[in-house]
Amino acid sequence: MKTYKIAVIPGDGIGPEVTFSAVAVLKAAGEREGIAFEFTECDAGGCAIDKYGIPLPEATLDTCRASDAVLLGAVGGPRWDSVEPSLRPERALLGLRAGLGLYSNLRPALMFKELASASPVKNVESMDILIVRELTGGIYFGKHGRSDSAEVLSDGTVKGVTAYDTEEYSTAEITRILKEGFRYAQGRNKKLTLVDKANVLESSRLWREIASSMAPSYPDVELDYLYVDNCSMQLIHRPSSFDVIVTSNMFGDILSDEAGMITGSIGMLPSASLGAPGTPGMYEPVHGSAPDIAGTGKANPLATILSASMLLRWSLGETAASDRIEKAVRSALADGFRTCDIASSESDKIVDTDGMTAAVIQML
Ligand code: NAD
């Protein structure tokens, strides 16, 4: 039997609850498809700070590098909000992305028709968007800093401390992620939208120049451009008209949460972070550690279960097992199973995290 090595990073808050749900579903799907998994649990985030004083121990990174793929829950929480910025739990994510060379973040925002009534946007009949977000460059990785002290100007007035964050992108970084965008569009509905702020930002103008120079190599893909502010409106106005969106690190971070919310709940949104072929990908829900509901059983595990399905497809090439999980999720929803965040009707069968996990496993 084929056995895959999976590094599991449960993290903080609801992270462990949703991660263990996804592991249970992976095991059950594997049994039905004749594949097995060797899961290795690792620490990262707040729990690693508590144990080792740092958010990302080297041993965690080593285990991830030696695995076929990584499944992560979420990190962070108010307990660690006051630690020094370089040691915050979220630094573990940046360290994993940089350490594994994960430059491409895929965030599908798919509306399950069973959940249309849970969408906060009226009359959305369908929506199937893939957001391809650049993950290792841009403002999150650019130079950050503050002037050492307030400055006294010549007229005697005092200018306060100045803080800065820098958006920088190289041709190589932009070309690499645009290639992914064109490729995914070719495999879907052949529409690619580059989202930027080219009316203001020089880095955005470089993205546009490179995209338009690459477009002739992908004649089957229709390329268009949108400013990020307009895109945030159009996602609400005409969500079903988008196919693939390709964008920078920060814009992708924000737009994917917005697109996700239209689908009903952030608890439904999976993601994949991928690097060069042959390197382990990392799969995680889009949501955070949700400290407000941790330990209450209210966490929706479907985003993490769908992330596990993406893991099977994109890192292991196990499409039958991946399809099986997606179908089981649809069947559980069609049968009326709902966690609180996606409940919208009196006939819903309201379940907790374990109840939804059991429903999906039963449908496998
Ligand atoms: P969040 O995504 O954790 O929560 C936002 C809201 O959505 C909350 O009301 C929460 O209860 C709800 N929610 C989230 N996931 C849910 C689920 N699976 N089921 C039901 N409801 C769900 O975002 P936040 O509150 O801004 O951040 C909380 C912590 O998580 C912070 O420390 C933040 O830094 C961290 N964070 C981590 C990641 C990550 O690990 N990838 C991502 C985002 C935020």
Short mmCIF file of C-alpha atoms and ligand atoms in Angstrom, two decimals:
data_model
loop_
_atom_site.label_atom_id
_atom_site.label_comp_id
_atom_site.label_asym_id
_atom_site.label_seq_id
_atom_site.Cartn_x
_atom_site.Cartn_y
_atom_site.Cartn_z
CA MET A 1 0.00 0.00 0.00
CA LYS A 2 1.32 3.45 -0.89
CA THR A 3 2.16 5.40 2.30
CA TYR A 4 2.57 9.17 2.35
CA LYS A 5 4.37 11.21 5.01
CA ILE A 6 2.30 14.14 6.24
CA ALA A 7 3.59 16.75 8.70
CA VAL A 8 0.69 17.96 10.86
CA ILE A 9 0.89 21.35 12.58
CA PRO A 10 -2.26 21.79 14.69
CA GLY A 11 -1.22 25.20 16.10
CA ASP A 12 -3.41 27.23 18.45
CA GLY A 13 -7.05 28.01 19.26
CA ILE A 14 -9.37 25.96 17.02
CA GLY A 15 -6.33 24.79 15.01
CA PRO A 16 -6.04 21.40 16.78
CA GLU A 17 -9.85 20.82 16.62
CA VAL A 18 -10.12 21.31 12.86
CA THR A 19 -6.78 19.64 12.08
CA PHE A 20 -7.70 16.43 13.87
CA SER A 21 -11.02 16.39 11.98
CA ALA A 22 -9.15 16.60 8.69
CA VAL A 23 -6.70 13.89 9.75
CA ALA A 24 -9.65 11.59 10.60
CA VAL A 25 -11.20 12.26 7.19
CA LEU A 26 -7.87 11.66 5.42
CA LYS A 27 -7.45 8.32 7.20
CA ALA A 28 -11.00 7.24 6.34
CA ALA A 29 -10.68 8.32 2.69
CA GLY A 30 -7.29 6.58 2.47
CA GLU A 31 -8.78 3.30 3.73
CA ARG A 32 -11.39 3.45 0.97
CA GLU A 33 -8.84 4.28 -1.74
CA GLY A 34 -6.05 1.92 -0.64
CA ILE A 35 -3.58 4.58 0.50
CA ALA A 36 -2.04 5.13 3.93
CA PHE A 37 -0.51 8.07 5.78
CA GLU A 38 2.24 8.46 8.32
CA PHE A 39 1.32 11.60 10.29
CA THR A 40 4.01 13.45 12.28
CA GLU A 41 2.74 16.13 14.65
CA CYS A 42 4.86 19.27 14.98
CA ASP A 43 4.71 22.49 17.00
CA ALA A 44 4.47 25.97 15.53
CA GLY A 45 2.87 29.25 16.61
CA GLY A 46 1.90 30.18 20.14
CA CYS A 47 2.22 26.63 21.50
CA ALA A 48 5.83 26.53 20.23
CA ILE A 49 6.55 29.88 21.91
CA ASP A 50 5.27 28.41 25.19
CA LYS A 51 7.42 25.28 24.83
CA TYR A 52 10.59 26.54 23.14
CA GLY A 53 10.45 30.34 23.26
CA ILE A 54 10.26 30.61 19.45
CA PRO A 55 7.30 30.29 17.03
CA LEU A 56 8.99 27.95 14.55
CA PRO A 57 11.45 25.38 15.92
CA GLU A 58 14.02 24.13 13.40
CA ALA A 59 12.78 20.55 14.06
CA THR A 60 9.34 21.51 12.70
CA LEU A 61 10.83 22.88 9.51
CA ASP A 62 13.02 19.76 9.15
CA THR A 63 9.99 17.46 9.54
CA CYS A 64 8.05 19.51 6.95
CA ARG A 65 10.94 19.37 4.49
CA ALA A 66 11.12 15.58 4.88
CA SER A 67 7.37 15.11 4.29
CA ASP A 68 5.27 14.77 1.15
CA ALA A 69 2.98 17.57 2.34
CA VAL A 70 2.11 19.70 5.36
CA LEU A 71 -1.34 20.11 6.95
CA LEU A 72 -1.66 23.16 9.20
CA GLY A 73 -4.52 24.36 11.44
CA ALA A 74 -3.99 27.97 12.53
CA VAL A 75 -1.65 29.90 14.78
CA GLY A 76 -1.93 32.88 17.10
CA GLY A 77 -4.20 34.27 19.74
CA PRO A 78 -4.51 37.10 22.26
CA ARG A 79 -2.20 35.32 24.70
CA TRP A 80 0.76 36.06 22.46
CA ASP A 81 -0.32 39.50 21.21
CA SER A 82 2.20 41.33 23.36
CA VAL A 83 5.30 39.27 22.48
CA GLU A 84 8.02 40.97 20.51
CA PRO A 85 7.05 41.24 16.76
CA SER A 86 9.88 38.96 15.55
CA LEU A 87 8.63 36.22 17.90
CA ARG A 88 4.89 36.48 17.26
CA PRO A 89 3.08 33.22 16.39
CA GLU A 90 2.34 34.47 12.85
CA ARG A 91 6.10 34.58 12.18
CA ALA A 92 5.86 30.78 12.06
CA LEU A 93 3.76 31.07 8.88
CA LEU A 94 6.23 33.42 7.22
CA GLY A 95 9.08 31.09 8.30
CA LEU A 96 7.32 28.02 6.87
CA ARG A 97 6.55 29.80 3.59
CA ALA A 98 10.12 31.07 3.22
CA GLY A 99 11.70 27.82 4.51
CA LEU A 100 9.71 25.61 2.14
CA GLY A 101 9.91 28.09 -0.77
CA LEU A 102 6.11 28.37 -1.00
CA TYR A 103 5.60 31.24 -3.42
CA SER A 104 2.14 30.49 -4.73
CA ASN A 105 -1.00 30.55 -2.60
CA LEU A 106 -4.14 29.06 -4.12
CA ARG A 107 -7.38 30.13 -2.50
CA PRO A 108 -10.50 28.76 -4.15
CA ALA A 109 -13.74 30.57 -3.28
CA LEU A 110 -16.43 28.13 -4.34
CA MET A 111 -20.09 28.64 -3.51
CA PHE A 112 -21.77 25.35 -2.62
CA LYS A 113 -25.33 25.73 -3.92
CA GLU A 114 -26.63 24.29 -0.65
CA LEU A 115 -25.12 27.30 1.14
CA ALA A 116 -26.38 30.06 -1.17
CA SER A 117 -28.81 31.22 1.52
CA ALA A 118 -25.94 31.54 4.04
CA SER A 119 -24.23 34.11 1.80
CA PRO A 120 -24.43 37.67 3.13
CA VAL A 121 -24.74 38.84 -0.51
CA LYS A 122 -28.22 38.64 -2.08
CA ASN A 123 -28.95 36.66 -5.24
CA VAL A 124 -25.56 35.04 -5.76
CA GLU A 125 -26.39 31.98 -7.81
CA SER A 126 -22.92 30.68 -8.45
CA MET A 127 -19.36 31.56 -7.73
CA ASP A 128 -16.19 29.62 -8.48
CA ILE A 129 -13.12 31.81 -8.20
CA LEU A 130 -9.51 30.75 -7.80
CA ILE A 131 -7.36 33.44 -6.22
CA VAL A 132 -3.67 32.95 -6.97
CA ARG A 133 -1.79 35.05 -4.44
CA GLU A 134 1.97 35.70 -4.51
CA LEU A 135 3.22 34.52 -1.14
CA THR A 136 6.87 35.25 -0.51
CA GLY A 137 7.34 38.81 -1.75
CA GLY A 138 5.74 42.23 -1.54
CA ILE A 139 5.06 44.36 1.49
CA TYR A 140 4.94 41.51 4.03
CA PHE A 141 8.54 40.64 3.23
CA GLY A 142 9.84 44.11 2.27
CA LYS A 143 11.85 46.44 4.47
CA HIS A 144 9.97 47.45 7.62
CA GLY A 145 11.07 49.97 10.15
CA ARG A 146 10.66 53.08 12.21
CA SER A 147 12.79 56.14 12.57
CA ASP A 148 14.66 55.93 15.88
CA SER A 149 13.08 58.99 17.40
CA ALA A 150 10.88 61.95 16.72
CA GLU A 151 12.49 64.60 14.51
CA VAL A 152 12.61 68.31 15.44
CA LEU A 153 12.02 70.36 12.29
CA SER A 154 13.75 73.74 11.57
CA ASP A 155 10.64 75.67 12.59
CA GLY A 156 10.72 73.96 15.98
CA THR A 157 7.77 71.67 15.40
CA VAL A 158 8.21 68.04 16.27
CA LYS A 159 7.52 65.39 13.68
CA GLY A 160 6.54 62.12 15.32
CA VAL A 161 8.18 58.77 14.72
CA THR A 162 7.83 57.56 11.11
CA ALA A 163 7.08 53.93 10.29
CA TYR A 164 7.46 52.32 6.86
CA ASP A 165 6.71 49.04 5.05
CA THR A 166 8.03 48.58 1.54
CA GLU A 167 6.40 46.88 -1.45
CA GLU A 168 9.08 45.41 -3.72
CA TYR A 169 8.70 42.90 -6.54
CA SER A 170 11.30 41.61 -9.00
CA THR A 171 10.63 40.57 -12.59
CA ALA A 172 11.42 36.96 -11.64
CA GLU A 173 8.93 36.91 -8.75
CA ILE A 174 6.17 38.45 -10.86
CA THR A 175 6.79 36.22 -13.89
CA ARG A 176 6.78 33.07 -11.73
CA ILE A 177 3.38 33.79 -10.18
CA LEU A 178 1.81 35.10 -13.41
CA LYS A 179 2.81 31.85 -15.11
CA GLU A 180 0.85 29.99 -12.43
CA GLY A 181 -2.12 32.29 -12.98
CA PHE A 182 -2.14 31.70 -16.75
CA ARG A 183 -1.71 27.94 -16.24
CA TYR A 184 -4.61 27.64 -13.79
CA ALA A 185 -6.82 29.76 -16.08
CA GLN A 186 -5.99 27.41 -18.97
CA GLY A 187 -7.23 24.48 -16.86
CA ARG A 188 -10.44 26.29 -15.88
CA ASN A 189 -12.63 28.85 -17.69
CA LYS A 190 -9.71 30.63 -19.41
CA LYS A 191 -10.20 34.04 -17.81
CA LEU A 192 -7.40 35.68 -15.85
CA THR A 193 -7.80 38.97 -13.96
CA LEU A 194 -4.69 40.74 -12.73
CA VAL A 195 -5.58 42.82 -9.67
CA ASP A 196 -3.27 45.69 -8.76
CA LYS A 197 -3.10 49.39 -8.01
CA ALA A 198 -1.30 50.44 -11.18
CA ASN A 199 -2.75 53.95 -11.05
CA VAL A 200 -0.62 54.62 -7.96
CA LEU A 201 2.06 51.96 -7.44
CA GLU A 202 5.18 51.50 -9.58
CA SER A 203 5.40 47.83 -8.57
CA SER A 204 1.86 47.32 -9.93
CA ARG A 205 2.85 48.92 -13.24
CA LEU A 206 5.64 46.34 -13.53
CA TRP A 207 3.10 43.53 -12.90
CA ARG A 208 0.95 44.91 -15.77
CA GLU A 209 3.86 45.26 -18.18
CA ILE A 210 4.98 41.69 -17.56
CA ALA A 211 1.44 40.29 -17.77
CA SER A 212 0.78 41.97 -21.11
CA SER A 213 4.11 40.74 -22.48
CA MET A 214 3.27 37.17 -21.41
CA ALA A 215 -0.32 37.17 -22.69
CA PRO A 216 0.54 36.27 -26.35
CA SER A 217 2.04 32.98 -25.09
CA TYR A 218 -1.38 32.05 -23.67
CA PRO A 219 -3.70 32.94 -26.59
CA ASP A 220 -6.52 30.82 -25.16
CA VAL A 221 -6.65 32.91 -21.96
CA GLU A 222 -8.55 36.20 -21.83
CA LEU A 223 -6.52 38.59 -19.65
CA ASP A 224 -8.00 41.66 -18.01
CA TYR A 225 -6.91 44.10 -15.30
CA LEU A 226 -8.70 45.60 -12.30
CA TYR A 227 -7.61 48.05 -9.65
CA VAL A 228 -7.88 46.44 -6.24
CA ASP A 229 -10.46 48.94 -4.95
CA ASN A 230 -12.67 48.28 -7.99
CA CYS A 231 -12.13 44.53 -7.64
CA SER A 232 -13.36 44.61 -4.06
CA MET A 233 -16.61 46.18 -5.36
CA GLN A 234 -16.96 43.89 -8.38
CA LEU A 235 -16.56 40.79 -6.20
CA ILE A 236 -19.77 41.80 -4.42
CA HIS A 237 -21.50 43.10 -7.58
CA ARG A 238 -20.74 40.28 -10.05
CA PRO A 239 -18.94 37.42 -8.25
CA SER A 240 -19.93 34.81 -10.81
CA SER A 241 -18.08 36.65 -13.61
CA PHE A 242 -14.60 35.93 -12.21
CA ASP A 243 -12.52 32.84 -12.97
CA VAL A 244 -8.86 33.17 -11.88
CA ILE A 245 -7.55 36.25 -10.06
CA VAL A 246 -3.78 36.70 -9.79
CA THR A 247 -2.40 39.29 -7.42
CA SER A 248 0.25 40.36 -4.94
CA ASN A 249 0.70 39.10 -1.40
CA MET A 250 -1.27 41.76 0.47
CA PHE A 251 -4.07 42.28 -2.07
CA GLY A 252 -4.56 38.50 -2.28
CA ASP A 253 -4.70 38.22 1.50
CA ILE A 254 -7.51 40.77 1.70
CA LEU A 255 -9.51 39.85 -1.41
CA SER A 256 -9.55 36.14 -0.60
CA ASP A 257 -11.21 36.82 2.76
CA GLU A 258 -13.78 38.99 0.99
CA ALA A 259 -14.45 36.43 -1.75
CA GLY A 260 -14.62 33.75 0.91
CA MET A 261 -17.24 35.52 2.93
CA ILE A 262 -19.51 35.68 -0.15
CA THR A 263 -19.48 31.88 -0.20
CA GLY A 264 -21.12 31.81 3.23
CA SER A 265 -18.43 31.48 5.89
CA ILE A 266 -14.69 31.73 6.35
CA GLY A 267 -15.10 28.28 7.89
CA MET A 268 -15.59 26.84 4.36
CA LEU A 269 -12.41 28.13 2.73
CA PRO A 270 -9.40 25.89 2.05
CA SER A 271 -6.01 26.96 0.73
CA ALA A 272 -2.82 25.51 -0.68
CA SER A 273 0.65 27.04 -0.67
CA LEU A 274 2.93 25.58 -3.29
CA GLY A 275 6.55 25.94 -4.31
CA ALA A 276 8.70 24.43 -7.03
CA PRO A 277 7.58 21.01 -8.33
CA GLY A 278 8.77 18.21 -6.04
CA THR A 279 8.79 20.30 -2.88
CA PRO A 280 6.17 19.70 -0.14
CA GLY A 281 3.10 21.94 -0.35
CA MET A 282 1.37 23.31 2.72
CA TYR A 283 -2.42 23.12 3.14
CA GLU A 284 -4.45 25.11 5.65
CA PRO A 285 -7.82 26.75 6.14
CA VAL A 286 -7.98 30.45 5.29
CA HIS A 287 -9.36 31.27 8.74
CA GLY A 288 -7.30 31.94 11.85
CA SER A 289 -7.29 30.35 15.29
CA ALA A 290 -10.71 31.84 16.22
CA PRO A 291 -9.94 32.21 19.94
CA ASP A 292 -13.54 33.39 20.50
CA ILE A 293 -14.90 29.89 19.79
CA ALA A 294 -11.90 27.67 20.67
CA GLY A 295 -12.92 24.73 22.86
CA THR A 296 -16.67 25.25 22.31
CA GLY A 297 -17.11 22.70 19.51
CA LYS A 298 -18.42 25.48 17.23
CA ALA A 299 -15.51 25.39 14.77
CA ASN A 300 -16.50 24.41 11.25
CA PRO A 301 -13.94 21.78 10.17
CA LEU A 302 -14.89 21.87 6.46
CA ALA A 303 -12.24 24.42 5.43
CA THR A 304 -9.53 22.14 6.82
CA ILE A 305 -11.19 19.00 5.44
CA LEU A 306 -11.30 20.67 2.00
CA SER A 307 -7.64 21.68 2.46
CA ALA A 308 -6.87 17.99 3.02
CA SER A 309 -8.69 17.25 -0.23
CA MET A 310 -6.49 19.83 -2.01
CA LEU A 311 -3.44 18.16 -0.44
CA LEU A 312 -4.42 14.82 -1.97
CA ARG A 313 -4.91 16.42 -5.39
CA TRP A 314 -2.03 18.89 -5.63
CA SER A 315 0.79 17.26 -3.64
CA LEU A 316 0.02 13.54 -3.84
CA GLY A 317 -1.77 13.28 -7.19
CA GLU A 318 -4.46 11.15 -5.48
CA THR A 319 -7.38 12.62 -7.39
CA ALA A 320 -9.84 9.80 -6.64
CA ALA A 321 -9.40 10.25 -2.87
CA SER A 322 -9.60 14.03 -3.27
CA ASP A 323 -12.83 13.78 -5.31
CA ARG A 324 -14.24 11.38 -2.73
CA ILE A 325 -13.76 13.93 0.08
CA GLU A 326 -15.24 16.81 -1.95
CA LYS A 327 -18.27 14.69 -2.82
CA ALA A 328 -18.68 13.67 0.82
CA VAL A 329 -18.64 17.33 1.89
CA ARG A 330 -21.31 18.15 -0.72
CA SER A 331 -23.41 15.17 0.43
CA ALA A 332 -23.15 16.19 4.09
CA LEU A 333 -24.32 19.71 3.16
CA ALA A 334 -27.07 18.38 0.89
CA ASP A 335 -28.24 16.20 3.78
CA GLY A 336 -28.67 19.37 5.87
CA PHE A 337 -25.69 19.06 8.23
CA ARG A 338 -24.55 22.53 9.32
CA THR A 339 -22.18 23.96 11.91
CA CYS A 340 -23.48 27.21 13.48
CA ASP A 341 -21.55 29.51 11.11
CA ILE A 342 -23.32 28.14 8.00
CA ALA A 343 -26.77 27.48 9.46
CA SER A 344 -29.54 29.49 7.85
CA SER A 345 -32.77 27.52 8.05
CA GLU A 346 -34.88 25.83 10.69
CA SER A 347 -34.61 22.49 8.92
CA ASP A 348 -30.80 22.47 9.24
CA LYS A 349 -29.26 19.65 11.26
CA ILE A 350 -27.00 21.67 13.54
CA VAL A 351 -23.85 19.77 14.51
CA ASP A 352 -20.61 20.56 16.30
CA THR A 353 -17.08 20.04 14.94
CA ASP A 354 -17.10 16.31 15.70
CA GLY A 355 -20.63 15.91 14.34
CA MET A 356 -19.70 17.48 11.00
CA THR A 357 -16.55 15.33 10.83
CA ALA A 358 -18.61 12.20 11.48
CA ALA A 359 -21.16 13.25 8.82
CA VAL A 360 -18.41 13.68 6.20
CA ILE A 361 -16.81 10.34 7.10
CA GLN A 362 -20.19 8.64 6.87
CA MET A 363 -20.68 10.11 3.36
CA LEU A 364 -17.24 8.96 2.13
P1 NAD B 1 -10.23 34.28 12.59
O1 NAD B 1 -10.30 33.78 11.21
O2 NAD B 1 -9.56 33.43 13.59
O3 NAD B 1 -11.73 34.58 13.12
C1 NAD B 1 -12.59 35.53 12.49
C2 NAD B 1 -14.05 35.17 12.83
O4 NAD B 1 -14.43 34.00 12.09
C3 NAD B 1 -14.25 34.82 14.30
O5 NAD B 1 -15.51 35.32 14.71
C4 NAD B 1 -14.25 33.32 14.34
O6 NAD B 1 -15.02 32.75 15.39
C5 NAD B 1 -14.84 32.96 12.97
N1 NAD B 1 -14.28 31.70 12.47
C6 NAD B 1 -13.04 31.50 12.01
N2 NAD B 1 -12.86 30.23 11.65
C7 NAD B 1 -14.03 29.60 11.89
C8 NAD B 1 -14.47 28.25 11.73
N3 NAD B 1 -13.67 27.29 11.25
N4 NAD B 1 -15.74 27.96 12.08
C9 NAD B 1 -16.56 28.90 12.55
N5 NAD B 1 -16.21 30.20 12.72
C10 NAD B 1 -14.95 30.54 12.40
O7 NAD B 1 -9.54 35.73 12.53
P2 NAD B 1 -9.11 36.72 13.70
O8 NAD B 1 -10.12 36.68 14.80
O9 NAD B 1 -8.79 37.99 13.02
O10 NAD B 1 -7.74 36.13 14.24
C11 NAD B 1 -7.61 35.29 15.40
C12 NAD B 1 -6.16 34.86 15.53
O11 NAD B 1 -5.80 34.03 14.43
C13 NAD B 1 -5.17 36.02 15.53
O12 NAD B 1 -4.16 35.74 16.48
C14 NAD B 1 -4.62 36.03 14.13
O13 NAD B 1 -3.35 36.59 14.04
C15 NAD B 1 -4.62 34.55 13.82
N6 NAD B 1 -4.67 34.23 12.37
C16 NAD B 1 -3.98 33.13 11.99
C17 NAD B 1 -4.05 32.72 10.66
C18 NAD B 1 -3.31 31.47 10.28
O14 NAD B 1 -2.83 30.75 11.13
N7 NAD B 1 -3.20 31.18 8.99
C19 NAD B 1 -4.83 33.42 9.75
C20 NAD B 1 -5.57 34.51 10.19
C21 NAD B 1 -5.50 34.92 11.52
#
